[in-house]
CSV table of C-alpha atoms and ligand atoms in Angstrom, one decimal:
chain,number,residue,atom,x,y,z
A,24,MET,CA,4.2,-38.5,-6.8
A,25,SER,CA,2.9,-40.2,-10.0
A,26,LYS,CA,-0.6,-38.8,-9.3
A,27,ILE,CA,0.6,-35.2,-9.4
A,28,GLU,CA,2.9,-35.8,-12.3
A,29,ARG,CA,0.2,-37.5,-14.3
A,30,SER,CA,-2.2,-34.7,-13.8
A,31,MET,CA,0.5,-32.1,-14.7
A,32,GLU,CA,1.1,-34.0,-17.9
A,33,GLU,CA,-2.6,-34.0,-18.6
A,34,LEU,CA,-2.7,-30.3,-17.9
A,35,TYR,CA,0.1,-29.7,-20.4
A,36,LYS,CA,-1.9,-31.7,-23.0
A,37,ASP,CA,-5.1,-29.8,-22.4
A,38,ASP,CA,-3.8,-26.3,-21.7
A,39,PRO,CA,-0.1,-25.9,-22.1
A,40,GLU,CA,-0.1,-22.2,-21.4
A,41,ARG,CA,-1.9,-22.7,-18.1
A,42,ALA,CA,0.5,-25.6,-17.2
A,43,ASP,CA,3.4,-23.3,-18.0
A,44,ALA,CA,1.9,-20.8,-15.5
A,45,VAL,CA,1.6,-23.4,-12.9
A,46,VAL,CA,5.1,-24.8,-13.3
A,47,PHE,CA,7.0,-21.5,-13.9
A,48,GLY,CA,4.7,-19.0,-12.2
A,49,ARG,CA,4.1,-17.3,-15.6
A,50,LYS,CA,0.6,-16.0,-16.3
A,51,PRO,CA,-1.0,-17.4,-19.4
A,52,ASP,CA,-1.8,-13.9,-20.6
A,53,VAL,CA,1.9,-12.9,-20.2
A,54,SER,CA,3.0,-15.9,-22.3
A,55,ARG,CA,0.5,-15.0,-25.0
A,56,ARG,CA,1.9,-11.5,-25.3
A,57,GLY,CA,5.0,-12.6,-27.1
A,58,PHE,CA,5.8,-13.7,-30.6
A,59,MET,CA,3.5,-16.7,-30.5
A,60,GLY,CA,0.6,-14.3,-30.2
A,61,GLY,CA,-1.5,-17.0,-28.7
A,62,ALA,CA,-0.7,-19.6,-31.3
A,63,GLY,CA,-1.2,-23.2,-30.3
A,64,LEU,CA,1.4,-25.8,-29.5
A,65,ALA,CA,1.7,-27.1,-33.1
A,66,ALA,CA,2.8,-23.6,-34.3
A,67,ILE,CA,5.3,-23.4,-31.4
A,68,GLY,CA,6.8,-26.7,-32.3
A,69,ALA,CA,7.1,-25.6,-35.9
A,70,THR,CA,8.7,-22.4,-35.0
A,71,VAL,CA,11.2,-23.3,-32.2
A,72,GLY,CA,10.5,-26.9,-31.3
A,73,GLY,CA,13.3,-28.5,-33.4
A,74,ALA,CA,15.7,-25.8,-32.4
A,75,ILE,CA,15.5,-26.1,-28.6
A,76,PRO,CA,18.9,-27.7,-27.8
A,77,PHE,CA,17.9,-28.7,-24.2
A,78,SER,CA,14.3,-29.6,-25.1
A,79,GLN,CA,14.9,-33.0,-23.5
A,80,ASN,CA,15.1,-31.2,-20.1
A,81,MET,CA,11.8,-29.4,-20.5
A,82,PRO,CA,9.0,-30.7,-18.4
A,83,GLY,CA,6.7,-32.7,-20.7
A,84,GLY,CA,4.7,-30.5,-23.0
A,85,LEU,CA,6.2,-27.3,-21.7
A,86,MET,CA,5.4,-24.3,-23.8
A,87,PRO,CA,8.6,-22.3,-24.3
A,88,GLY,CA,8.2,-18.8,-22.9
A,89,ALA,CA,6.9,-16.8,-25.8
A,90,PHE,CA,9.6,-15.1,-27.7
A,91,ALA,CA,10.5,-11.5,-28.8
A,92,GLN,CA,9.8,-8.2,-27.1
A,93,ASP,CA,6.4,-7.5,-25.7
A,94,LYS,CA,4.6,-5.0,-27.8
A,95,PRO,CA,3.9,-1.8,-25.8
A,96,ALA,CA,0.3,-0.9,-25.6
A,97,ALA,CA,-0.9,2.7,-26.4
A,98,PRO,CA,-0.4,5.1,-23.4
A,99,PRO,CA,-3.4,5.3,-21.2
A,100,ALA,CA,-4.5,8.8,-22.5
A,101,ALA,CA,-4.8,7.5,-26.0
A,102,ALA,CA,-6.7,4.4,-24.9
A,103,PRO,CA,-9.4,5.7,-22.5
A,104,ALA,CA,-11.7,2.8,-21.7
A,105,ALA,CA,-9.7,0.1,-23.5
A,106,PRO,CA,-10.7,-3.2,-21.7
A,107,ALA,CA,-7.7,-5.2,-20.5
A,108,ALA,CA,-4.9,-3.5,-22.5
A,109,LYS,CA,-2.7,-6.0,-24.3
A,110,GLY,CA,1.0,-5.7,-23.3
A,111,PRO,CA,2.6,-3.3,-20.9
A,112,ILE,CA,1.6,0.3,-20.5
A,113,PRO,CA,4.5,2.7,-20.6
A,114,LEU,CA,4.7,5.3,-17.9
A,115,ASN,CA,4.1,8.9,-18.9
A,116,PHE,CA,5.2,11.0,-15.9
A,117,PRO,CA,7.5,14.0,-15.6
A,118,GLY,CA,11.1,13.1,-14.8
A,119,LYS,CA,10.5,9.4,-15.2
A,120,SER,CA,11.6,7.0,-17.9
A,121,ASP,CA,8.9,5.7,-20.3
A,122,LYS,CA,10.6,2.3,-20.0
A,123,LEU,CA,8.7,1.9,-16.6
A,124,VAL,CA,5.5,0.0,-16.8
A,125,VAL,CA,2.3,1.2,-15.3
A,126,LEU,CA,0.7,-1.4,-12.9
A,127,GLY,CA,-2.0,1.0,-11.5
A,128,GLU,CA,-3.1,4.5,-12.2
A,129,LYS,CA,-5.1,5.3,-9.1
A,130,PRO,CA,-3.0,5.2,-7.0
A,131,LEU,CA,0.0,5.6,-9.4
A,132,VAL,CA,2.2,2.4,-9.4
A,133,ALA,CA,4.9,1.6,-11.9
A,134,GLU,CA,7.6,-1.0,-12.1
A,135,THR,CA,11.0,-1.2,-13.7
A,136,PRO,CA,11.6,-4.0,-16.2
A,137,GLU,CA,14.6,-6.2,-15.2
A,138,SER,CA,16.6,-5.0,-18.2
A,139,GLN,CA,16.3,-1.4,-17.0
A,140,LEU,CA,17.9,-2.3,-13.7
A,141,ASP,CA,21.3,-2.8,-15.3
A,142,ASP,CA,23.0,0.2,-13.5
A,143,ASP,CA,25.0,-0.3,-10.3
A,144,THR,CA,23.0,2.5,-8.9
A,145,THR,CA,19.5,2.8,-10.1
A,146,PRO,CA,19.0,6.3,-11.7
A,147,THR,CA,16.1,8.2,-10.2
A,148,ASP,CA,14.2,8.3,-13.5
A,149,LYS,CA,14.2,4.5,-13.6
A,150,PHE,CA,13.3,4.0,-9.9
A,151,TYR,CA,9.9,2.3,-9.4
A,152,ILE,CA,6.9,4.1,-8.0
A,153,ARG,CA,4.5,2.9,-5.4
A,154,ASN,CA,1.7,5.1,-4.0
A,155,ASN,CA,-1.2,4.1,-1.8
A,156,GLY,CA,-2.9,7.5,-1.6
A,157,GLN,CA,-2.8,10.7,-3.6
A,158,ILE,CA,0.4,12.4,-4.6
A,159,PRO,CA,0.6,15.5,-2.4
A,160,GLU,CA,1.5,18.9,-3.8
A,161,MET,CA,5.2,19.7,-3.7
A,162,ALA,CA,6.3,21.3,-0.4
A,163,LYS,CA,7.1,25.0,-0.9
A,164,ASP,CA,9.5,25.5,2.0
A,165,PRO,CA,11.3,22.2,2.6
A,166,ASP,CA,13.5,23.4,5.5
A,167,LYS,CA,10.3,24.3,7.4
A,168,TRP,CA,8.8,20.8,7.0
A,169,LYS,CA,7.9,19.5,10.4
A,170,ILE,CA,8.9,16.1,11.8
A,171,THR,CA,7.6,14.7,15.1
A,172,ILE,CA,9.1,11.9,17.2
A,173,ASP,CA,6.6,11.1,20.1
A,174,GLY,CA,5.0,8.4,22.1
A,175,GLU,CA,7.3,6.2,24.3
A,176,VAL,CA,10.1,8.8,24.4
A,177,ASN,CA,11.5,10.9,27.3
A,178,ASN,CA,11.6,14.1,25.1
A,179,LYS,CA,9.1,14.5,22.4
A,180,LEU,CA,10.9,16.0,19.4
A,181,GLU,CA,9.4,18.5,17.0
A,182,LEU,CA,12.0,19.4,14.5
A,183,THR,CA,12.0,21.1,11.1
A,184,LEU,CA,13.9,19.5,8.3
A,185,GLY,CA,16.3,22.4,8.5
A,186,GLU,CA,17.0,21.6,12.2
A,187,LEU,CA,17.3,17.9,11.5
A,188,LYS,CA,20.0,18.6,8.8
A,189,ALA,CA,21.9,21.0,11.2
A,190,LYS,CA,21.7,18.8,14.3
A,191,PHE,CA,22.6,15.4,13.1
A,192,LYS,CA,25.5,14.0,11.1
A,193,PRO,CA,24.5,13.1,7.5
A,194,VAL,CA,25.5,9.8,5.9
A,195,THR,CA,25.2,8.4,2.4
A,196,ARG,CA,24.4,4.7,1.8
A,197,ARG,CA,23.5,2.7,-1.3
A,198,MET,CA,20.6,0.6,-0.3
A,199,VAL,CA,17.8,-1.5,-1.9
A,200,LEU,CA,14.2,-0.4,-1.6
A,201,GLU,CA,11.8,-3.1,-2.5
A,202,CYS,CA,8.0,-3.3,-2.5
A,203,GLY,CA,6.6,-6.0,-0.2
A,204,GLY,CA,4.5,-7.3,-3.1
A,205,ASN,CA,7.4,-7.6,-5.6
A,206,GLY,CA,7.0,-10.9,-7.5
A,207,ARG,CA,3.3,-11.1,-6.8
A,208,SER,CA,2.4,-11.8,-10.5
A,209,PHE,CA,4.1,-15.2,-10.2
A,210,PHE,CA,1.5,-16.6,-7.8
A,211,THR,CA,-1.1,-19.0,-9.1
A,212,PRO,CA,-4.0,-18.3,-8.6
A,213,GLU,CA,-3.6,-14.6,-8.9
A,214,ALA,CA,-3.2,-12.8,-5.6
A,215,ARG,CA,-4.9,-9.5,-4.9
A,216,GLY,CA,-2.9,-6.3,-5.6
A,217,ASN,CA,-0.5,-4.8,-8.1
A,218,GLN,CA,0.9,-7.5,-10.4
A,219,TRP,CA,4.6,-6.8,-9.9
A,220,THR,CA,7.0,-9.0,-11.9
A,221,ASN,CA,10.5,-8.4,-10.5
A,222,GLY,CA,10.5,-4.7,-11.0
A,223,GLY,CA,9.2,-3.3,-7.6
A,224,VAL,CA,12.8,-2.6,-6.6
A,225,GLY,CA,15.7,-0.2,-7.0
A,226,CYS,CA,19.0,0.5,-5.4
A,227,ALA,CA,19.8,4.2,-4.9
A,228,GLU,CA,22.3,6.4,-3.0
A,229,TRP,CA,20.4,7.8,0.0
A,230,THR,CA,21.6,10.7,2.0
A,231,GLY,CA,20.2,11.6,5.4
A,232,VAL,CA,20.6,11.1,9.1
A,233,ARG,CA,20.3,7.9,11.1
A,234,VAL,CA,17.0,7.2,12.7
A,235,THR,CA,18.9,5.9,15.7
A,236,ASP,CA,20.7,9.3,16.2
A,237,VAL,CA,17.3,11.0,16.3
A,238,LEU,CA,15.8,8.4,18.6
A,239,LYS,CA,18.7,8.8,21.0
A,240,ALA,CA,18.0,12.5,21.2
A,241,ALA,CA,14.4,11.7,22.0
A,242,GLY,CA,15.3,9.0,24.6
A,243,VAL,CA,13.4,5.8,23.9
A,244,LYS,CA,11.6,4.5,27.0
A,245,PRO,CA,11.9,0.8,28.0
A,246,SER,CA,8.2,0.6,27.3
A,247,ALA,CA,8.8,1.0,23.6
A,248,VAL,CA,7.6,-2.0,21.5
A,249,PHE,CA,6.9,-0.9,18.0
A,250,SER,CA,6.9,2.2,15.7
A,251,GLY,CA,4.2,3.8,13.7
A,252,HIS,CA,5.3,5.8,10.6
A,253,TYR,CA,3.3,8.6,9.0
A,254,GLY,CA,3.5,10.6,5.8
A,255,ALA,CA,1.6,13.6,4.4
A,256,ASP,CA,-0.1,12.1,1.4
A,257,PRO,CA,-3.9,12.3,1.5
A,258,HIS,CA,-6.0,9.2,1.4
A,259,LEU,CA,-7.1,8.1,-2.0
A,260,SER,CA,-10.7,9.0,-1.1
A,261,GLY,CA,-9.7,12.6,-0.2
A,262,ASP,CA,-11.2,12.0,3.3
A,263,SER,CA,-8.9,13.9,5.7
A,264,ASN,CA,-9.8,11.6,8.6
A,265,ARG,CA,-8.3,8.7,6.8
A,266,VAL,CA,-4.6,7.9,6.4
A,267,ALA,CA,-3.1,6.6,3.1
A,268,LEU,CA,-0.6,4.3,4.8
A,269,SER,CA,0.9,4.0,8.2
A,270,ARG,CA,3.1,1.0,8.9
A,271,GLY,CA,5.8,0.3,11.5
A,272,VAL,CA,8.4,-2.1,12.7
A,273,PRO,CA,9.4,-3.8,16.0
A,274,ILE,CA,11.7,-1.6,18.1
A,275,LYS,CA,14.7,-3.9,17.4
A,276,LYS,CA,14.4,-3.2,13.7
A,277,LEU,CA,13.7,0.5,14.3
A,278,MET,CA,17.1,0.7,16.1
A,279,ASP,CA,19.1,-0.7,13.2
A,280,GLU,CA,21.7,1.9,12.4
A,281,ASN,CA,21.1,1.6,8.7
A,282,ASN,CA,17.7,3.2,8.9
A,283,LEU,CA,17.8,6.7,7.5
A,284,ILE,CA,15.7,9.8,7.4
A,285,VAL,CA,16.7,11.0,3.9
A,286,TRP,CA,16.4,14.2,1.8
A,287,ASN,CA,18.7,13.3,-1.1
A,288,MET,CA,18.4,10.5,-3.6
A,289,ASN,CA,21.4,9.9,-5.9
A,290,GLY,CA,22.9,13.2,-4.8
A,291,LYS,CA,19.9,15.4,-5.6
A,292,PRO,CA,16.9,16.5,-3.5
A,293,LEU,CA,14.2,13.8,-3.5
A,294,GLU,CA,11.8,14.0,-6.4
A,295,ASN,CA,8.3,14.7,-5.2
A,296,ILE,CA,7.0,11.3,-6.3
A,297,HIS,CA,9.7,9.7,-4.1
A,298,GLY,CA,8.7,11.7,-1.0
A,299,PHE,CA,10.0,15.3,-1.2
A,300,PRO,CA,11.2,16.8,1.0
A,301,VAL,CA,12.0,13.9,3.3
A,302,ARG,CA,11.3,10.2,3.6
A,303,LEU,CA,12.3,7.2,5.7
A,304,VAL,CA,14.5,4.4,4.3
A,305,ILE,CA,14.1,1.3,6.4
A,306,PRO,CA,16.0,-1.2,4.2
A,307,GLY,CA,15.5,-4.9,3.9
A,308,TRP,CA,11.9,-4.9,4.8
A,309,PRO,CA,8.8,-4.2,2.7
A,310,GLY,CA,9.1,-0.7,1.1
A,311,SER,CA,5.8,0.2,2.8
A,312,VAL,CA,7.6,1.0,6.1
A,313,SER,CA,9.7,3.6,4.3
A,314,SER,CA,7.3,6.5,4.5
A,315,LYS,CA,7.5,9.1,1.9
A,316,TRP,CA,6.5,12.8,2.7
A,317,PHE,CA,7.6,11.7,6.2
A,318,THR,CA,6.1,13.6,9.1
A,319,ARG,CA,6.1,11.4,12.2
A,320,ILE,CA,7.4,8.4,14.1
A,321,TRP,CA,5.1,7.4,16.9
A,322,VAL,CA,7.0,5.1,19.3
A,323,ARG,CA,4.4,2.8,20.6
A,324,ASP,CA,3.9,0.5,23.6
A,325,LYS,CA,2.2,-2.2,21.5
A,326,VAL,CA,2.2,-3.4,17.9
A,327,HIS,CA,1.2,-0.6,15.6
A,328,ASP,CA,-2.4,-0.7,14.2
A,329,GLY,CA,-2.2,1.9,11.5
A,330,GLN,CA,-3.3,1.6,7.9
A,331,GLY,CA,-1.7,-1.4,6.2
A,332,MET,CA,-1.1,-3.3,9.5
A,333,GLY,CA,-3.0,-6.5,10.5
A,334,ALA,CA,-5.4,-8.8,8.7
A,335,THR,CA,-3.6,-10.0,5.5
A,336,SER,CA,-1.9,-6.7,4.7
A,337,TYR,CA,1.9,-7.2,4.3
A,338,ARG,CA,1.3,-10.5,6.0
A,339,VAL,CA,2.1,-14.1,5.1
A,340,ALA,CA,0.5,-17.4,6.3
A,341,ILE,CA,2.1,-19.0,9.4
A,342,GLN,CA,0.8,-22.5,8.4
A,343,PRO,CA,0.9,-22.9,4.6
A,344,MET,CA,-2.6,-22.4,3.2
A,345,VAL,CA,-4.4,-23.8,0.2
A,346,PRO,CA,-3.7,-21.5,-2.8
A,347,GLY,CA,-6.9,-19.5,-3.4
A,348,GLY,CA,-8.4,-20.7,-0.1
A,349,LYS,CA,-10.1,-18.7,2.5
A,350,PRO,CA,-7.7,-17.1,5.0
A,351,ASP,CA,-7.9,-17.8,8.7
A,352,PRO,CA,-7.2,-14.3,10.3
A,353,LYS,CA,-5.3,-16.0,13.1
A,354,ASN,CA,-2.9,-17.7,10.7
A,355,PHE,CA,-0.9,-14.6,9.6
A,356,LYS,CA,2.3,-12.9,10.6
A,357,ASP,CA,4.0,-9.7,9.3
A,358,LEU,CA,6.3,-10.1,6.4
A,359,GLU,CA,9.7,-8.9,7.8
A,360,SER,CA,12.9,-9.4,5.8
A,361,MET,CA,12.3,-9.6,2.1
A,362,PRO,CA,13.4,-13.0,0.5
A,363,VAL,CA,16.4,-13.5,-1.7
A,364,ARG,CA,16.0,-12.5,-5.4
A,365,SER,CA,18.3,-12.4,-8.4
A,366,ILE,CA,17.6,-10.9,-11.8
A,367,ILE,CA,19.3,-10.9,-15.2
A,368,THR,CA,19.6,-7.3,-16.2
A,369,ASN,CA,21.5,-7.9,-19.5
A,370,PRO,CA,20.6,-9.3,-22.0
A,371,ALA,CA,17.0,-8.4,-22.0
A,372,ASP,CA,14.3,-11.0,-22.2
A,373,GLY,CA,13.6,-11.8,-25.8
A,374,THR,CA,17.0,-10.9,-27.2
A,375,LYS,CA,18.0,-12.3,-30.6
A,376,ILE,CA,21.7,-13.2,-30.8
A,377,PRO,CA,23.5,-13.7,-34.2
A,378,ALA,CA,23.8,-17.3,-35.5
A,379,GLY,CA,27.0,-19.0,-34.6
A,380,THR,CA,27.3,-17.2,-31.2
A,381,ARG,CA,28.5,-19.8,-28.6
A,382,GLU,CA,29.1,-17.6,-25.6
A,383,VAL,CA,26.8,-15.1,-23.9
A,384,LYS,CA,27.9,-12.6,-21.2
A,385,LEU,CA,25.3,-12.0,-18.6
A,386,ARG,CA,24.9,-9.2,-16.0
A,387,GLY,CA,22.6,-9.1,-13.1
A,388,ALA,CA,21.8,-8.1,-9.6
A,389,SER,CA,20.8,-9.9,-6.4
A,390,TRP,CA,19.8,-9.0,-2.9
A,391,ALA,CA,18.2,-10.7,0.1
A,392,GLY,CA,16.4,-8.4,2.5
A,393,ASP,CA,18.3,-8.3,5.8
A,394,HIS,CA,20.8,-11.0,4.5
A,395,GLU,CA,23.8,-11.0,2.2
A,396,VAL,CA,23.7,-13.0,-1.0
A,397,LYS,CA,26.1,-15.9,-0.8
A,398,GLN,CA,26.0,-17.1,-4.4
A,399,VAL,CA,24.2,-16.8,-7.7
A,400,ASP,CA,23.9,-19.7,-10.1
A,401,ILE,CA,22.9,-19.8,-13.8
A,402,SER,CA,21.3,-22.5,-15.8
A,403,THR,CA,20.8,-22.6,-19.6
A,404,ASP,CA,19.3,-26.1,-19.7
A,405,TYR,CA,16.1,-25.8,-17.7
A,406,GLY,CA,17.8,-26.4,-14.4
A,407,ALA,CA,19.7,-29.6,-15.2
A,408,THR,CA,23.1,-28.0,-14.7
A,409,TRP,CA,24.2,-24.9,-12.9
A,410,HIS,CA,27.1,-22.5,-13.3
A,411,ARG,CA,28.3,-20.2,-10.5
A,412,ALA,CA,28.2,-16.5,-11.4
A,413,GLN,CA,30.9,-14.0,-10.2
A,414,LEU,CA,29.3,-12.2,-7.4
A,415,GLY,CA,30.3,-8.7,-6.3
A,416,LYS,CA,30.4,-7.4,-2.7
A,417,PRO,CA,27.9,-4.9,-1.4
A,418,LYS,CA,29.3,-1.4,-1.0
A,419,ASN,CA,27.7,-1.3,2.4
A,420,LYS,CA,25.0,-3.3,4.2
A,421,TYR,CA,21.7,-3.4,2.3
A,422,ASP,CA,23.4,-2.6,-1.1
A,423,TRP,CA,22.5,-5.0,-3.8
A,424,GLN,CA,25.2,-7.3,-5.2
A,425,ARG,CA,25.9,-7.1,-9.0
A,426,TRP,CA,27.0,-10.3,-10.7
A,427,THR,CA,28.4,-11.4,-14.0
A,428,ALA,CA,28.6,-14.7,-15.8
A,429,THR,CA,29.6,-16.1,-19.2
A,430,VAL,CA,27.5,-19.1,-20.4
A,431,LYS,CA,28.3,-21.4,-23.3
A,432,LEU,CA,25.5,-22.3,-25.7
A,433,PRO,CA,26.3,-25.5,-27.7
A,434,SER,CA,24.4,-24.6,-30.8
A,435,ASP,CA,22.0,-22.2,-32.4
A,436,GLY,CA,18.4,-22.3,-31.1
A,437,TYR,CA,16.0,-21.3,-28.5
A,438,TYR,CA,17.3,-21.0,-24.9
A,439,GLU,CA,16.0,-20.0,-21.5
A,440,ILE,CA,18.5,-18.6,-19.1
A,441,TRP,CA,17.6,-18.9,-15.4
A,442,THR,CA,19.2,-17.3,-12.4
A,443,ARG,CA,19.0,-18.5,-8.8
A,444,GLY,CA,20.2,-16.5,-5.8
A,445,THR,CA,21.1,-18.1,-2.5
A,446,ASP,CA,21.3,-16.1,0.7
A,447,SER,CA,23.9,-16.3,3.5
A,448,ARG,CA,21.7,-18.8,5.4
A,449,GLY,CA,21.6,-21.1,2.4
A,450,VAL,CA,18.1,-20.3,1.3
A,451,SER,CA,17.6,-20.2,-2.5
A,452,GLN,CA,15.0,-18.9,-4.8
A,453,PRO,CA,12.5,-21.7,-5.7
A,454,PHE,CA,11.4,-22.7,-9.2
A,455,VAL,CA,7.9,-21.6,-8.5
A,456,ALA,CA,6.2,-19.1,-6.2
A,457,GLY,CA,5.1,-21.2,-3.2
A,458,PHE,CA,3.4,-20.3,0.1
A,459,TRP,CA,0.5,-18.6,-1.6
A,460,ASN,CA,-1.2,-15.9,0.5
A,461,PRO,CA,-4.2,-13.7,-0.4
A,462,GLN,CA,-2.3,-10.5,-0.9
A,463,GLY,CA,0.6,-12.1,-2.6
A,464,TYR,CA,3.8,-11.5,-0.5
A,465,GLY,CA,7.1,-13.3,-0.7
A,466,ALA,CA,7.1,-14.6,-4.3
A,467,ASN,CA,10.7,-14.9,-5.4
A,468,PRO,CA,10.9,-17.6,-8.1
A,469,MET,CA,14.0,-17.7,-10.3
A,470,HIS,CA,14.1,-15.1,-13.0
A,471,ARG,CA,13.9,-16.6,-16.5
A,472,ILE,CA,14.8,-14.9,-19.8
A,473,ARG,CA,14.4,-16.1,-23.3
A,474,VAL,CA,17.1,-15.8,-26.0
A,475,LEU,CA,17.2,-17.0,-29.6
A,476,VAL,CA,20.5,-17.7,-31.2
A,477,GLY,CA,20.3,-17.4,-35.0
B,528,MTE,N1,3.6,8.3,2.6
B,528,MTE,C1,3.7,7.2,1.9
B,528,MTE,N2,4.8,6.5,1.9
B,528,MTE,C2,5.0,5.4,1.2
B,528,MTE,C3,4.0,4.9,0.4
B,528,MTE,C4,2.8,5.6,0.3
B,528,MTE,O1,1.8,5.2,-0.3
B,528,MTE,N3,2.7,6.8,1.1
B,528,MTE,N4,4.2,3.7,-0.3
B,528,MTE,C5,5.1,2.8,0.3
B,528,MTE,C6,5.4,1.6,-0.5
B,528,MTE,S1,4.3,0.4,-0.5
B,528,MTE,C7,6.6,1.5,-1.1
B,528,MTE,S2,7.0,0.0,-1.9
B,528,MTE,C8,7.6,2.6,-1.2
B,528,MTE,C9,7.8,3.0,-2.7
B,528,MTE,O2,8.7,4.1,-2.8
B,528,MTE,P1,8.9,4.8,-4.1
B,528,MTE,O3,7.6,5.2,-4.7
B,528,MTE,O4,9.8,6.0,-3.8
B,528,MTE,O5,9.6,3.8,-5.1
B,528,MTE,O6,7.2,3.7,-0.5
B,528,MTE,C10,6.4,3.5,0.6
B,528,MTE,N5,6.2,4.7,1.3
B,529,MO,MO1,5.2,-1.5,-1.5
């Protein structure tokens, strides 16, 4: 134990920002973005050091999370070849909020900052975007859109969306959709892929028909093992022989009655960017199985081998591997249920609160893949003590759970407020992102915000 502790202390002395990244899963460049602007430890001490009420609980030499709002960078159009833009890039896309942050432009990927996830139901303009291929042109005649269910079924189905709507009973469910890579930026060393913080998630009202009802009409054969899902978006290269994304799930998960084929999101036809005219919503598992611009479920007699299956895609290590190490291809399994996560949605990170304030009301959300969230706990003293939040019930299975809490702050000063969710099995969010894997799945460390009183 002392060996690791000593070296961590040394790291704090030599490179506090880096050490902070190791302990809290925060990237050094993210820390630098805030009010410290890259200033050294001495300046930090002078600015907030004396005013950190729980500083005795901070790991030795900890750099407080940099304070104040991140300064938005210029939108991409105004900064053509700017190397490594400083600060988040606001999204500029029709129908979407400019509070979303661009993580990638080709393909287009944007996340929702935690403080923009403060609604019970995520408004469509604030819902994150994740594409793997090109964005297809908007379908002209949605009711003629073709959907195929084939493979290990007794009756191959070829339906139009119009027929699907007429033949099966529609249901509406509020359910979380979350990218498999959500939380990836908290891994050290950096894992390959879009650097999501906690914002690859949203919880919308989805209207559509049950996948199980449609599968019953097709008659699934006993030989069925897995599904393969397809959408109409062209591959990024434009090569028509290649598929942008085609993932699937074991038959047991496919048969979950919560899986929907949806055409409405929040009571309106799907936006094109979210899969118009029809998409799958397979809740609880990586968002990549929820095909947008949905065209086909191929029921298979073996594990699906489409684009995004196998190797290290959407897969985690079976035996823990050395962070940054070389992956052994045999040591991977598919990421199935997403892990428990809780976020503080109000106040926003970096909020300044008037001097003399001794109580802060918090709001947040939590969810846990296939599981329910059992409790959410809050700490204002770097994890020394915890306070139970009031946790709401999900509206239906796979809804997220909103929570509220009131925390007392003993004096003015700099605080960090941490939230930790625990699922129905008793599994909690860890302090740091563990179980590193090359493409960065499953990182769910506690969410941490910074507030300054006075
Ligand atoms: N056809 C198609 N479906 C897709 C994708 C895609 O690239 N193509 N991306 C998937 C991934 S990785 C995620 S996380 C979700 C994102 O859905 P959203 O963009 O509506 O938020 O859609 C999934 N469905
Ligand atoms: Mo995703």
